[in-house]
PDB file of C-alpha atoms in Angstrom:
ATOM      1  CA  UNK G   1     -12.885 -29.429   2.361  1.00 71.00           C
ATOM      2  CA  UNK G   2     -13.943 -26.977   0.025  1.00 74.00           C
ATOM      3  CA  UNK G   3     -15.357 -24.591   2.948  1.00 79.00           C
ATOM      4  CA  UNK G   4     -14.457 -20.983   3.208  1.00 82.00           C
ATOM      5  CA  UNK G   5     -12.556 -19.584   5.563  1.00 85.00           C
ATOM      6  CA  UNK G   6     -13.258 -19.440   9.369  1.00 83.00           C
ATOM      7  CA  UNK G   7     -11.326 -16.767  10.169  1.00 86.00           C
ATOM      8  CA  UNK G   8     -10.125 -13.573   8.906  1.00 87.00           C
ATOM      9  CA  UNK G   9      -6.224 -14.446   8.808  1.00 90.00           C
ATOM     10  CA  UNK G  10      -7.366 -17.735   6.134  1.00 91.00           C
ATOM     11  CA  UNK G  11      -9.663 -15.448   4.355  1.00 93.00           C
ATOM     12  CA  UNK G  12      -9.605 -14.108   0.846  1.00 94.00           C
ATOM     13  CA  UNK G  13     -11.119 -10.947   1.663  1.00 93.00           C
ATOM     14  CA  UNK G  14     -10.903  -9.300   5.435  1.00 90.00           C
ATOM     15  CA  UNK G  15     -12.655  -6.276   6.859  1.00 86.00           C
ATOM     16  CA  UNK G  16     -15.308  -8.078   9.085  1.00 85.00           C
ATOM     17  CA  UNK G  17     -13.677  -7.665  11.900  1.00 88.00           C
ATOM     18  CA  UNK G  18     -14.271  -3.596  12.825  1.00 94.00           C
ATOM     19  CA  UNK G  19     -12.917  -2.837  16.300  1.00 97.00           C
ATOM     20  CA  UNK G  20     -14.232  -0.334  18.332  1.00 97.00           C
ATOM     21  CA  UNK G  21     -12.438   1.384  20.904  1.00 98.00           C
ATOM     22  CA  UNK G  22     -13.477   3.557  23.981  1.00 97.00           C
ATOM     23  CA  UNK G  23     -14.434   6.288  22.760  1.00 97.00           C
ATOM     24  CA  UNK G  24     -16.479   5.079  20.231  1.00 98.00           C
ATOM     25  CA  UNK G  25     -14.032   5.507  17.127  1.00 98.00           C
ATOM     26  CA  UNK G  26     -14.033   2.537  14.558  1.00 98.00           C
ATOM     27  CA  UNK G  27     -11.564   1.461  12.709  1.00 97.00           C
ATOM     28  CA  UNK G  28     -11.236  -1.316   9.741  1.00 96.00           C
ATOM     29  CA  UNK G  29      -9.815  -4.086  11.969  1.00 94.00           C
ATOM     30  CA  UNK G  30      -8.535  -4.825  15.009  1.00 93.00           C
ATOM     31  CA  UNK G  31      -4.829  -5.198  13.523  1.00 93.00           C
ATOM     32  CA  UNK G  32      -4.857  -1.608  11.912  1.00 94.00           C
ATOM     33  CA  UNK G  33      -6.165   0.471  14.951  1.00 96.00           C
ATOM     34  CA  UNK G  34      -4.584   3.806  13.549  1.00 95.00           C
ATOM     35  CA  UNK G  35      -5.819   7.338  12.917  1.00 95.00           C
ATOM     36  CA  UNK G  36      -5.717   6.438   9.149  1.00 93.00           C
ATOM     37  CA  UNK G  37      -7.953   3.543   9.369  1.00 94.00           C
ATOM     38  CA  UNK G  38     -10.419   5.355  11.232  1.00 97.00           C
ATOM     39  CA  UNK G  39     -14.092   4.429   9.644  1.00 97.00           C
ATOM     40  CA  UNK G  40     -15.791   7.113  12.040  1.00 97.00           C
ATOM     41  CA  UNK G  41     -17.302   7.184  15.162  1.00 98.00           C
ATOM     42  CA  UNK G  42     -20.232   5.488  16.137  1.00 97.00           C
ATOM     43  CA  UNK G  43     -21.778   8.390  18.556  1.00 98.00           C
ATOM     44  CA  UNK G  44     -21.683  10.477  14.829  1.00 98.00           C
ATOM     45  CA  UNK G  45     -21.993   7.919  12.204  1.00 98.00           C
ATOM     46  CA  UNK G  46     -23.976   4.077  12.420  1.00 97.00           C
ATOM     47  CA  UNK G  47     -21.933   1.499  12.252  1.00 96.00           C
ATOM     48  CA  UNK G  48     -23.862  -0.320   9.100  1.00 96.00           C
ATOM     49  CA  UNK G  49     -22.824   2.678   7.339  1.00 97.00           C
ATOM     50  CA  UNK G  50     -19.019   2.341   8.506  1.00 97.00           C
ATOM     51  CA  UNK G  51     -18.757  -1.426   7.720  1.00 96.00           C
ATOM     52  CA  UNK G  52     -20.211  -1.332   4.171  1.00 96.00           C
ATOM     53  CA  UNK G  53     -18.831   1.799   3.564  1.00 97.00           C
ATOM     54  CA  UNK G  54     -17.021   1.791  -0.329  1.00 96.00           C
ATOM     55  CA  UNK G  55     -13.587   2.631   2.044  1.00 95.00           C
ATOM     56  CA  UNK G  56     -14.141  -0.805   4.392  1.00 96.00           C
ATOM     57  CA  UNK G  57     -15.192  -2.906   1.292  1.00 96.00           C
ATOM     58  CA  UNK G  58     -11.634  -1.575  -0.052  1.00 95.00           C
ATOM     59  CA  UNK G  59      -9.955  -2.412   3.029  1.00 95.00           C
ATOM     60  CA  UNK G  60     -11.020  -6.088   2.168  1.00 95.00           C
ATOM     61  CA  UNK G  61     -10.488  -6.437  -1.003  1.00 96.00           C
ATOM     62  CA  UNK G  62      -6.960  -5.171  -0.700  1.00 95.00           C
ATOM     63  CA  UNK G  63      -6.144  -8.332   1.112  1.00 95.00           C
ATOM     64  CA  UNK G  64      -5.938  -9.913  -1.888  1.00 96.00           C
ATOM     65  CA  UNK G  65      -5.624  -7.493  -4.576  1.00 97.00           C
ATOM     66  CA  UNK G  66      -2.040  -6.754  -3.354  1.00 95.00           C
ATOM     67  CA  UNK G  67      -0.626 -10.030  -3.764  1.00 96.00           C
ATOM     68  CA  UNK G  68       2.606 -10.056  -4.746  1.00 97.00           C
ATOM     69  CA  UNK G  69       2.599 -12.773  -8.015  1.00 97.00           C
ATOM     70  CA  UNK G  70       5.125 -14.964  -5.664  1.00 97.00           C
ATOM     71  CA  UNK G  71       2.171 -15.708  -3.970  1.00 97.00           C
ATOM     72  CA  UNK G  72      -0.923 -15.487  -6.114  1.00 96.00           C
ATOM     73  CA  UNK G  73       1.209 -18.732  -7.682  1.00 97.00           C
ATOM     74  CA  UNK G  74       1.868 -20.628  -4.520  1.00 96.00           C
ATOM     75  CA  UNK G  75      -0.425 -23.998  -4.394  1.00 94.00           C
ATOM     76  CA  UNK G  76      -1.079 -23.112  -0.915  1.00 94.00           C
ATOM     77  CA  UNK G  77      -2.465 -19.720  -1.745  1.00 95.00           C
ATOM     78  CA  UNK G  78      -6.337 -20.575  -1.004  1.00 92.00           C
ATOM     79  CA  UNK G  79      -5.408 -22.316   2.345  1.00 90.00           C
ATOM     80  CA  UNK G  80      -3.594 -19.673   3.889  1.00 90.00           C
ATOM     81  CA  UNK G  81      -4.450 -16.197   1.485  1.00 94.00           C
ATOM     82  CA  UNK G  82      -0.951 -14.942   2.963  1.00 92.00           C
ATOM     83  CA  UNK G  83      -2.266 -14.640   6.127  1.00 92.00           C
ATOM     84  CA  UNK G  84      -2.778 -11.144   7.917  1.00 93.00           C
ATOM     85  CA  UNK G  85      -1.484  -8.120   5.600  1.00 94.00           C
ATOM     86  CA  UNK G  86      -0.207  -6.575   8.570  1.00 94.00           C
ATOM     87  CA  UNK G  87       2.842  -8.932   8.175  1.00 95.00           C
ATOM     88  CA  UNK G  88       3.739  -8.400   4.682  1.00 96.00           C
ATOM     89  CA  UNK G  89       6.796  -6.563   5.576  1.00 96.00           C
ATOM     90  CA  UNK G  90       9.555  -8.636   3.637  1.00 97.00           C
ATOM     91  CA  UNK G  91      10.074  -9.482  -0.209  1.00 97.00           C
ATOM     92  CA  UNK G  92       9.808 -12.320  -2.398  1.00 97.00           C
ATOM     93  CA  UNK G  93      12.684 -14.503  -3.389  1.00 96.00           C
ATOM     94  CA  UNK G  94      12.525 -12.244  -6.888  1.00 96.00           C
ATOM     95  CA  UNK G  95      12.685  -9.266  -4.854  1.00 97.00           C
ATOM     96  CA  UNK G  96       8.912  -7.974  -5.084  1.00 97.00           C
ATOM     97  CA  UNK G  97       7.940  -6.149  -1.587  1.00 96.00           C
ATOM     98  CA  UNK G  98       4.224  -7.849   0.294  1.00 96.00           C
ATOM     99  CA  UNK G  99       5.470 -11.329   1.506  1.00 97.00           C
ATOM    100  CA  UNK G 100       4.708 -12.479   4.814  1.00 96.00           C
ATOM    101  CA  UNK G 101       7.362 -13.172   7.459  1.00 96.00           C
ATOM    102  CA  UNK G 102       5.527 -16.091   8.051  1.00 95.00           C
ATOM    103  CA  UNK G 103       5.322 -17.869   4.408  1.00 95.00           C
ATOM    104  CA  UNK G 104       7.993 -20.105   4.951  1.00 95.00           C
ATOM    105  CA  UNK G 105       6.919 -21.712   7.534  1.00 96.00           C
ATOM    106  CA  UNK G 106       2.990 -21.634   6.638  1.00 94.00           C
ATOM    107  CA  UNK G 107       4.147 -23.339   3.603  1.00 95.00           C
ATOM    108  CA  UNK G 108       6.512 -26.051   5.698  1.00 96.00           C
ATOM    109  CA  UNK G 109       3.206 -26.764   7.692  1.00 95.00           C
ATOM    110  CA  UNK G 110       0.799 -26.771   4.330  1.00 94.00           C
ATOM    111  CA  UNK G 111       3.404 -29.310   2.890  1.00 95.00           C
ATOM    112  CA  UNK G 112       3.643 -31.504   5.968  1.00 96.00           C
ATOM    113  CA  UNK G 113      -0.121 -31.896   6.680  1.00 93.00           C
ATOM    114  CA  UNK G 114      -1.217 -31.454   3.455  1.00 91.00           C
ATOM    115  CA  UNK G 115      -1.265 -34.920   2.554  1.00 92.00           C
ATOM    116  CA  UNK G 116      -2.977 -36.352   6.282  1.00 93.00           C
ATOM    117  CA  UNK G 117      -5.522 -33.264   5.811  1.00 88.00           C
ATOM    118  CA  UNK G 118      -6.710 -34.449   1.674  1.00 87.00           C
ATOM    119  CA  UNK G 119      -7.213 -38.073   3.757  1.00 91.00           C
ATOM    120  CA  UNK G 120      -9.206 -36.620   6.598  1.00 89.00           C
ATOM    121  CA  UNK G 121     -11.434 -34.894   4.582  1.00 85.00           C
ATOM    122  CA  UNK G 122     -11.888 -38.123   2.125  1.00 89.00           C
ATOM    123  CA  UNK G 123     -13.401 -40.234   4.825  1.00 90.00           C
ATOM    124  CA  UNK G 124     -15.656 -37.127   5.710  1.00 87.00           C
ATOM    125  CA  UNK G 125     -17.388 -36.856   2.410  1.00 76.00           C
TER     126      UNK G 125
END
């Protein structure tokens, strides 16, 4: 309907999701809760400063900067923006790494409601 995205995983960009454990230690999002996705800790550093930090803002715009072209090409693309980059383990029918596991059948579903979906959102207008 011409909307953004509601959540992170149908995003363009991601990174507004920070997750904080315990101990107080940031990290970019709650998918990449590693040592090297450490923003800081909040007991040292505010966490304003950690989310717009130049490192976070790259964290989300890496989300779709990495496309592989398989999928900056796919009609679906700004319905699903390949989903959560944590799952862009497998390679594109040409062979380039950064697919999804999941584009098959997030395409499958794209195609099948597709059509019921551009209707729905006709009669809302």
């Amino acid at each position: 309907m011409g909307q953004p995205a509601q959540t992170c995983v149908t995003a363009e960009f991601c990174g507004k999701a920070l997750a904080i454990e315990q101990d107080g230690e940031a990290y970019s999002c709650d998918h990449y809760v590693y040592p090297s996705w450490s923003l800081g800790n909040i007991s040292r550093t505010h966490l304003g400063e950690m989310a717009f930090s130049a490192r976070q803002q790259s964290f989300g715009y890496a989300k779709r900067d990495s496309l592989p072209a398989y999928c900056r090409q796919c009609r679906h693309l700004k319905l699903c923006w390949v989903e959560c980059p944590k799952n862009r383990f497998v390679r594109t029918p040409d062979g380039e790494p950064g697919l999804n596991y999941l584009c098959s059948g997030i395409r499958r579903f794209h195609d099948h409601v597709g059509p019921a979906l551009r209707q729905l959102a006709r009669q809302c207008a």
